[in-house]
XYZ file of C-alpha atoms in Angstrom:
589
model
C 0.180 -0.094 0.099
C 1.275 3.453 -0.804
C 1.869 5.952 1.904
C -0.673 7.639 3.746
C 0.023 11.389 3.920
C -2.218 13.397 6.547
C -2.243 17.281 5.131
C -3.473 19.970 7.627
C -2.828 23.103 5.980
C -2.559 24.318 2.164
C 1.052 25.035 2.880
C 2.726 23.502 -0.420
C 5.870 22.372 1.263
C 3.978 19.575 3.948
C 2.519 17.929 0.687
C 4.014 15.213 -0.829
C 5.826 15.582 -3.974
C 4.588 12.638 -5.633
C 1.363 13.001 -7.163
C 0.904 8.920 -6.749
C 0.434 9.228 -2.806
C -2.618 9.078 -0.987
C -3.443 12.562 0.564
C -6.217 12.397 3.755
C -7.041 16.294 4.428
C -8.088 16.434 8.098
C -10.328 19.338 7.184
C -11.750 21.100 4.186
C -9.363 24.157 5.495
C -6.440 22.602 4.175
C -7.570 23.052 0.301
C -7.730 26.439 -1.286
C -9.165 25.014 -4.515
C -10.987 21.412 -5.124
C -10.192 21.625 -8.684
C -6.249 21.943 -7.852
C -6.134 18.766 -5.780
C -8.208 16.315 -8.298
C -5.926 17.175 -11.107
C -2.779 16.763 -9.235
C -3.494 13.754 -7.069
C -4.855 10.485 -8.190
C -6.346 9.461 -4.681
C -7.531 11.732 -1.837
C -9.981 12.120 1.003
C -11.441 14.980 3.113
C -12.445 14.628 6.495
C -16.255 16.321 6.607
C -16.450 19.272 9.309
C -17.111 18.033 12.940
C -20.259 19.643 13.659
C -22.346 19.020 10.660
C -24.193 17.125 13.242
C -25.934 19.684 15.598
C -26.413 17.399 18.175
C -23.120 16.682 18.686
C -22.092 20.263 18.204
C -24.722 21.044 21.135
C -23.235 18.313 23.250
C -19.324 19.968 22.383
C -20.654 23.075 23.246
C -22.059 22.479 26.787
C -18.840 20.857 27.332
C -16.692 23.490 25.973
C -18.793 26.066 28.192
C -18.014 24.464 31.279
C -14.482 23.766 30.436
C -13.998 27.587 29.418
C -16.173 28.665 32.732
C -13.251 26.490 34.815
C -10.403 27.887 33.385
C -11.695 31.587 33.489
C -11.050 30.798 37.348
C -7.773 29.592 36.892
C -6.758 32.191 34.826
C -8.150 34.790 37.340
C -5.757 33.370 40.204
C -2.741 33.127 37.589
C -2.840 36.566 36.077
C -3.854 38.633 39.332
C -0.711 36.458 41.178
C 1.711 37.247 37.940
C 0.654 41.097 37.499
C -0.090 42.065 41.670
C -3.496 42.502 41.298
C -6.816 41.815 42.868
C -9.066 41.337 40.014
C -12.407 39.607 39.988
C -13.652 36.919 37.713
C -15.541 39.111 35.794
C -13.452 41.408 35.426
C -11.094 38.848 33.918
C -14.318 37.654 31.786
C -14.043 41.186 29.999
C -10.666 41.348 29.648
C -9.520 38.034 29.059
C -12.646 36.302 27.885
C -12.940 37.191 24.107
C -9.653 35.777 23.603
C -10.185 32.257 25.670
C -13.471 31.516 24.606
C -12.377 32.170 20.777
C -9.120 29.974 21.678
C -10.766 26.624 23.274
C -13.446 25.817 20.172
C -10.893 26.858 17.951
C -8.113 24.135 19.468
C -10.897 21.756 20.089
C -12.153 21.907 16.874
C -8.302 21.238 14.982
C -8.049 18.774 17.550
C -11.306 17.074 16.717
C -10.053 16.922 13.188
C -6.842 15.224 13.754
C -8.380 12.481 15.879
C -11.372 11.630 13.492
C -8.536 11.449 10.865
C -6.453 9.045 12.931
C -9.447 6.582 14.094
C -10.137 6.549 10.042
C -6.578 5.635 9.165
C -3.932 4.540 11.915
C -0.816 4.683 9.656
C 0.242 8.401 8.481
C 3.238 10.450 7.742
C 3.410 13.899 8.255
C 5.800 16.553 7.029
C 6.541 18.815 9.507
C 7.727 22.508 9.124
C 10.473 23.620 12.213
C 8.677 26.394 13.418
C 9.469 28.395 16.391
C 6.985 28.858 19.190
C 7.735 32.480 19.779
C 6.115 33.552 16.352
C 2.881 32.139 16.923
C 2.210 33.757 20.809
C -0.235 36.712 19.701
C 0.115 40.254 21.107
C -3.506 40.947 21.695
C -6.828 39.576 20.453
C -6.601 41.535 17.054
C -3.526 39.654 16.240
C -4.625 36.029 17.766
C -7.885 36.699 15.162
C -5.219 37.619 12.340
C -3.093 34.544 13.545
C -6.220 32.240 13.885
C -6.869 32.432 10.281
C -3.042 32.140 8.953
C -1.566 28.814 7.550
C 1.659 28.655 9.365
C -0.169 29.527 12.798
C -2.729 26.558 11.809
C 0.012 24.588 10.719
C 2.153 25.161 13.906
C -1.535 24.295 16.063
C -1.376 20.924 14.344
C 1.534 20.235 14.705
C 1.215 20.739 18.451
C -1.808 18.705 18.398
C 0.078 15.642 16.741
C 2.539 15.239 19.091
C -0.264 13.838 21.160
C -0.630 11.181 18.198
C 1.544 8.183 16.743
C 2.634 9.484 13.330
C 5.473 8.694 11.104
C 7.107 12.442 10.949
C 9.786 14.227 8.854
C 11.191 17.678 9.604
C 11.674 20.534 7.360
C 13.433 23.437 7.800
C 11.634 27.082 6.998
C 13.247 30.417 6.899
C 11.900 32.319 9.480
C 11.567 35.378 7.445
C 9.119 33.253 5.384
C 7.103 32.675 8.558
C 7.133 36.307 9.764
C 6.278 38.106 6.544
C 2.966 35.557 6.592
C 2.085 36.481 9.919
C 2.974 40.193 9.649
C 0.685 40.264 6.135
C -1.929 43.091 6.750
C -5.353 41.784 6.942
C -7.486 43.192 4.169
C -9.452 46.152 5.359
C -13.210 46.063 5.112
C -14.397 48.835 2.113
C -16.308 51.414 3.450
C -17.713 54.471 1.859
C -16.861 57.997 4.246
C -19.451 59.663 2.990
C -19.836 61.770 6.600
C -16.391 62.796 6.178
C -17.245 66.446 6.794
C -18.952 65.761 9.766
C -15.737 63.955 11.318
C -13.940 66.632 11.005
C -16.100 69.112 12.418
C -16.445 66.658 15.542
C -12.460 66.548 15.401
C -12.188 70.489 15.795
C -14.757 70.697 18.568
C -12.898 67.853 20.426
C -9.987 69.310 20.394
C -11.449 72.178 22.342
C -12.968 69.659 25.283
C -11.894 67.597 27.965
C -12.829 64.673 27.169
C -11.532 62.842 30.544
C -14.575 64.695 32.405
C -16.924 63.405 30.169
C -20.161 61.805 31.686
C -20.569 58.895 28.918
C -18.337 56.659 27.032
C -19.587 56.350 23.683
C -17.807 54.102 21.182
C -18.209 52.014 18.116
C -22.013 51.752 18.891
C -23.265 50.441 15.370
C -25.314 53.438 15.027
C -24.819 55.577 12.038
C -21.954 58.372 12.386
C -24.904 60.914 12.209
C -26.893 59.231 15.054
C -24.175 58.539 17.263
C -23.121 62.326 16.905
C -26.478 63.278 17.659
C -27.068 61.331 21.013
C -23.668 62.603 22.272
C -24.992 66.241 21.763
C -28.459 65.153 23.863
C -25.559 63.945 26.579
C -24.414 67.515 26.515
C -20.768 66.302 25.044
C -19.100 65.958 21.769
C -18.264 62.437 19.908
C -15.338 61.183 20.704
C -13.333 60.470 17.383
C -9.827 59.578 18.145
C -8.497 57.659 21.359
C -5.372 58.710 22.124
C -2.050 57.239 23.657
C -2.349 53.594 22.587
C 0.356 51.564 20.479
C 1.551 48.201 20.289
C 5.147 48.404 22.059
C 7.768 46.087 22.156
C 6.070 42.314 22.500
C 8.105 40.699 24.936
C 7.981 37.164 25.707
C 9.024 34.467 28.645
C 9.268 31.387 27.536
C 10.613 30.158 30.610
C 7.893 31.829 32.268
C 5.060 30.316 30.111
C 6.513 26.741 31.033
C 5.716 26.927 34.223
C 2.041 27.661 34.252
C 0.057 24.437 33.935
C -3.932 24.254 34.763
C -5.062 22.062 37.382
C -8.439 21.861 35.765
C -6.769 20.079 32.662
C -6.131 16.525 32.766
C -9.344 14.431 32.548
C -8.882 13.199 28.677
C -6.106 13.391 25.652
C -7.507 16.708 24.447
C -7.395 18.763 27.791
C -3.718 17.255 28.382
C -3.004 18.713 24.803
C -4.686 21.929 25.821
C -2.744 22.318 29.153
C 0.504 21.954 27.064
C -0.478 24.456 24.330
C -2.527 27.463 26.659
C 0.621 28.922 28.169
C 2.462 29.112 24.590
C -0.993 30.687 23.346
C -1.580 33.527 25.881
C -1.470 36.757 24.247
C 1.273 38.612 25.810
C -0.519 41.589 26.761
C -2.085 40.026 29.725
C 1.488 38.696 31.116
C 4.522 40.100 29.711
C 3.138 43.524 28.365
C 0.346 43.873 30.956
C 1.907 47.064 32.153
C 0.674 48.557 28.284
C -3.183 48.215 29.427
C -2.134 49.890 32.835
C -0.369 52.599 30.889
C -3.506 53.026 28.593
C -5.915 53.296 31.224
C -4.138 56.049 33.490
C -2.696 58.168 30.174
C -5.454 57.732 27.270
C -8.213 60.613 26.900
C -10.953 58.358 27.737
C -13.655 59.559 30.420
C -12.135 58.891 33.839
C -15.277 58.170 35.789
C -18.366 58.214 33.317
C -21.528 56.760 34.373
C -22.295 54.603 31.815
C -20.645 52.510 28.548
C -22.501 52.062 25.571
C -20.711 50.389 22.920
C -21.578 47.274 20.623
C -18.248 45.774 19.756
C -15.292 47.483 21.199
C -14.808 45.116 23.702
C -14.460 42.175 21.690
C -11.212 43.069 19.033
C -9.742 46.093 21.312
C -8.332 44.707 24.343
C -7.196 47.822 26.202
C -10.708 49.053 25.235
C -11.913 45.844 27.217
C -9.360 46.730 30.213
C -10.868 50.406 30.096
C -14.208 49.152 30.627
C -13.101 46.156 33.222
C -11.492 49.157 35.299
C -14.583 51.153 34.972
C -17.224 48.139 35.952
C -15.201 47.442 39.028
C -16.007 51.481 39.722
C -19.539 50.665 39.507
C -20.086 52.112 36.179
C -22.821 50.641 34.118
C -22.210 48.999 30.570
C -24.475 49.108 28.061
C -23.774 46.657 25.271
C -25.798 47.071 21.503
C -26.717 44.044 19.522
C -24.241 43.987 16.350
C -25.417 40.909 14.462
C -28.746 39.899 12.385
C -28.695 36.377 13.680
C -29.097 37.525 17.593
C -31.722 35.652 19.304
C -32.229 33.243 16.412
C -29.203 31.182 16.158
C -29.373 28.142 18.718
C -26.123 28.437 19.484
C -24.118 32.318 19.467
C -21.326 32.161 21.974
C -20.358 36.360 21.179
C -24.455 36.867 22.563
C -24.126 34.754 25.539
C -20.431 36.452 26.276
C -22.070 40.026 25.539
C -25.107 39.356 27.861
C -23.097 38.215 30.625
C -20.517 41.343 30.692
C -23.413 43.949 30.304
C -25.867 45.609 32.651
C -27.915 45.823 30.042
C -28.319 44.235 26.445
C -29.642 46.564 23.795
C -31.444 44.615 21.209
C -32.989 45.038 17.800
C -36.671 44.050 19.251
C -36.520 41.050 20.967
C -36.909 40.780 24.682
C -36.465 38.092 27.247
C -38.211 37.401 30.449
C -35.157 39.115 32.413
C -34.830 42.311 32.389
C -31.306 42.551 31.233
C -32.349 42.537 27.699
C -33.919 46.105 26.300
C -35.604 46.238 22.757
C -34.566 49.505 21.738
C -34.816 48.796 18.028
C -32.606 48.458 15.156
C -29.335 50.886 15.109
C -28.809 51.311 11.861
C -31.154 51.281 8.418
C -29.912 51.508 5.190
C -31.292 53.863 2.441
C -32.432 52.599 -1.034
C -33.185 54.861 -4.524
C -36.372 54.614 -6.521
C -34.163 52.782 -10.171
C -35.070 50.180 -12.370
C -35.476 46.541 -10.410
C -34.037 44.122 -12.627
C -31.754 42.024 -10.298
C -32.337 38.921 -8.669
C -29.792 39.448 -5.937
C -28.277 36.417 -3.968
C -26.470 37.387 -0.949
C -23.650 34.717 -0.169
C -21.455 33.809 2.208
C -17.858 34.231 2.359
C -15.385 31.623 3.040
C -13.219 31.291 6.283
C -11.398 28.409 5.596
C -10.652 28.143 9.192
C -13.427 27.463 11.950
C -13.342 30.784 14.324
C -16.383 30.891 16.029
C -19.356 28.567 17.556
C -22.094 29.701 15.937
C -24.741 27.346 15.171
C -25.737 28.753 11.975
C -22.274 29.778 10.111
C -18.816 27.948 10.210
C -19.845 24.784 11.665
C -20.412 23.139 8.036
C -18.291 22.116 5.761
C -18.177 24.809 2.936
C -18.698 22.400 0.235
C -21.855 21.499 1.963
C -23.114 25.439 1.413
C -21.529 25.620 -2.167
C -23.558 22.188 -3.026
C -26.682 23.516 -1.728
C -26.833 27.261 -3.277
C -25.345 25.787 -6.346
C -28.430 23.385 -6.455
C -30.796 26.295 -6.008
C -28.997 28.237 -8.795
C -28.954 25.869 -11.412
C -32.571 25.256 -11.180
C -33.642 28.816 -12.096
C -34.928 29.541 -15.936
C -32.081 30.394 -18.159
C -33.529 34.562 -18.054
C -33.278 34.448 -14.550
C -29.890 32.841 -14.290
C -28.546 35.547 -16.509
C -30.192 38.438 -14.328
C -28.874 37.152 -11.538
C -26.021 38.992 -9.289
C -24.412 36.743 -6.942
C -23.121 38.956 -4.141
C -20.160 38.319 -1.862
C -19.323 40.858 1.242
C -17.051 43.462 -0.272
C -14.217 43.192 2.502
C -13.941 39.076 1.265
C -15.100 39.221 -2.172
C -12.822 36.904 -3.918
C -14.505 34.385 -6.219
C -12.265 31.721 -6.566
C -11.958 31.418 -2.224
C -16.129 30.563 -2.761
C -15.927 29.152 -5.947
C -14.227 25.932 -4.738
C -15.409 23.874 -7.823
C -14.922 26.463 -10.269
C -18.308 25.761 -11.847
C -20.402 28.677 -10.720
C -18.086 31.608 -12.225
C -18.676 30.891 -15.792
C -22.232 30.744 -15.843
C -23.259 33.607 -13.054
C -22.317 37.249 -12.648
C -20.586 37.925 -9.363
C -20.713 41.552 -8.376
C -19.656 43.043 -4.913
C -18.690 46.393 -6.020
C -21.965 47.808 -5.653
C -22.799 49.489 -2.121
C -25.463 47.195 -0.558
C -27.884 50.233 -0.557
C -27.519 50.114 -4.911
C -27.360 46.416 -4.648
C -30.805 46.630 -2.979
C -32.152 48.971 -4.878
C -31.649 47.380 -8.530
C -33.400 43.890 -7.136
C -36.975 42.952 -8.156
C -36.068 39.859 -5.332
C -33.591 39.833 -2.553
C -32.234 36.107 -1.781
C -30.366 35.538 1.435
C -28.753 31.892 1.722
C -27.755 32.195 5.342
C -28.909 33.996 8.410
C -27.077 37.341 8.512
C -27.946 41.117 9.110
C -29.015 41.452 5.235
C -32.188 39.672 6.223
C -32.958 42.088 9.041
C -32.249 44.857 6.325
C -33.901 43.672 3.468
C -37.080 42.964 5.726
C -37.004 46.395 7.448
C -37.422 47.450 4.426
C -40.090 45.389 3.243
C -38.324 44.485 0.234
C -39.279 41.154 -1.431
C -37.159 38.720 0.109
C -36.725 35.349 0.146
C -34.684 32.712 2.656
C -33.080 29.547 1.587
C -31.294 27.735 4.140
C -30.426 24.183 4.802
C -32.785 23.280 7.953
C -30.458 20.643 9.714
C -27.374 23.410 9.688
C -29.078 26.254 10.757
C -30.989 25.281 13.789
C -33.138 27.899 15.359
C -33.750 28.391 19.338
C -37.209 27.740 20.315
C -38.055 31.567 20.698
C -37.578 31.833 16.978
C -39.298 28.664 15.863
C -42.734 30.529 15.522
C -41.759 33.544 13.882
C -39.820 31.462 11.403
C -42.597 29.343 10.802
C -44.725 32.438 9.598
C -42.151 33.297 7.084
C -41.889 29.620 6.056
C -46.184 29.756 5.310
C -45.546 32.792 3.495
C -43.023 31.174 0.875
C -40.343 33.813 2.458
C -38.464 31.062 4.004
C -37.692 28.035 1.843
C -35.579 24.445 3.158
C -35.943 23.031 -0.154
C -34.038 24.383 -3.403
C -36.277 22.653 -5.775
C -39.466 24.579 -4.072
C -37.420 27.880 -3.999
C -36.626 28.033 -7.599
C -39.990 26.787 -8.750
C -41.616 29.721 -6.723
C -39.171 32.227 -8.286
C -39.372 31.188 -11.786
C -43.296 31.193 -11.309
C -43.907 34.935 -9.748
C -40.681 36.337 -12.023
C -42.925 39.045 -13.752
C -43.682 42.229 -11.358
C -47.042 42.087 -11.225
C -46.871 38.593 -9.743
C -44.104 39.718 -7.139
C -46.068 42.558 -5.877
C -49.413 40.114 -5.684
C -47.281 37.706 -3.672
C -45.208 40.241 -1.478
C -48.236 42.816 -0.720
C -50.490 39.883 0.419
C -52.204 39.745 3.857
C -50.153 36.769 4.829
C -46.727 37.855 3.689
C -46.981 41.452 5.104
C -48.029 39.348 8.389
C -44.967 37.380 8.259
C -42.827 40.523 7.475
C -44.285 42.596 10.558
C -43.907 39.718 12.500
C -40.263 39.188 11.913
C -39.527 42.879 12.044
C -41.132 43.097 15.731
C -38.588 41.068 17.158
C -35.743 41.567 15.123
C -35.354 44.551 13.167
C -38.177 47.057 14.731
C -37.973 50.622 13.250
C -37.926 53.134 16.488
C -38.280 57.042 14.663
C -37.302 58.248 18.651
C -34.188 55.822 18.491
C -31.423 58.204 19.898
C -33.898 60.335 21.956
C -34.503 56.709 24.081
C -31.272 56.025 23.860
C -30.265 59.067 25.685
C -33.237 58.697 28.166
C -31.895 55.264 28.943
C -28.161 56.202 29.426
C -29.675 59.706 31.375
C -31.276 57.217 33.994
C -28.217 56.132 35.741
C -27.210 57.555 38.745
């Protein structure tokens, strides 16, 4: 039997040179383009996503949540001791939680990929790279996030996991400069249209004349429009805070000897936890250990409000570790944290770890319409609405999911299925459309990740369909006769909020809904807004494509009732949004 190679990443130097070898890819993440692999290798196999079985996902999610809480307890003691501080578990939940809550399931997913591969075939060869651990220790959450999508970081993680398994290894040397260049490569920024430039410049001039440290409110990255964020600040008798000063990434210090001494007592009841215990000390961002003084310095010297009554943000406490530290310190001093919803699948997806985290760290969570039995969630209304123009409508706009090759977040509606499963499902819908609809179809990827080759992994759509992500979402919606959504996302909330003809196509078993959402989605299903079957969806659209039939369906009492039900829970309009936010924040004593 020919040697069988276990492939973990698309780094070709870790692949065998002979095309006669048998390849086993531990996940689809190891493949950039499927067509290339089919051409070069006669025999290969690809591991399916470990969480396509959502019952298994729920079971693993509960286990990982319990593990997270136990480790958070230990990190509280370890980091307090090392940094000579006395911070609470809730403080470290705010500051460390985003990284820890992401890293554990990422490592678990990579572990499961290897475990499943080894169980399928005990004998493998692996081509390792000689990688230096120091290169892969992140500075803060932002650098960790960038690393987690990097092939060399993932190669390093997989190699650490494979140390727990018996595989035949050969090691290749690689230039450190090659790895560093890849890790330091800047991530493509999201494209934004700065149509409020003059307002920003005006705000900067006002701020330069004010003492921002005396502000009563910290309003930052709220997900409101720039105009509404400006108005909210003015109502609170302060100018908006446009620029945050006194934070720079200083020299990243790494003490490997110190890290080797860190062990976690709660880990060790199984093989995975033993492996996690070995890797965790080598992955803790330096800003929590060696560079902790940078956080202290930022808190003491920045231009942020020193003792505000309240904080209102919608996503700053995730990527910006220094802001999370600032928030943690203020909450200890009784400042109230109001966290805002910033995604369309909140209160819909059965599992959504970011939502759980944000509700735990906040005093009040501001939703786009949904309310819970407890009083922590306040239904304030949709924060930001898009505006469309009157123009000729001729497109069948199809909103697509971009491909992040590596699993990154515990979300039962996205990223916990093989991407090929999603592409096959969407392709089966597209290819059943009438020829005239296919020619009128516009396939839209998110502007910040619009590489068609990364999406069209089978190279079967680009030749027959028109991809276009260059227009703004406003222009794309304005030109559409019908908007098709193929994943649970904010674009659904946007189009239904605007009352535009909308169809949602989902693979049901891959998109489990929480109990509270099922009734609303049942209304959408009965009104032919939601489809779980691509044949039925294509047939319905083929039959109603003429404008008068679309209007007849969309304006019917049944359809409008379903739209109104959805909007009431997930995309509620609030004409007094800024005033209501101002009132809520002012009530804080």
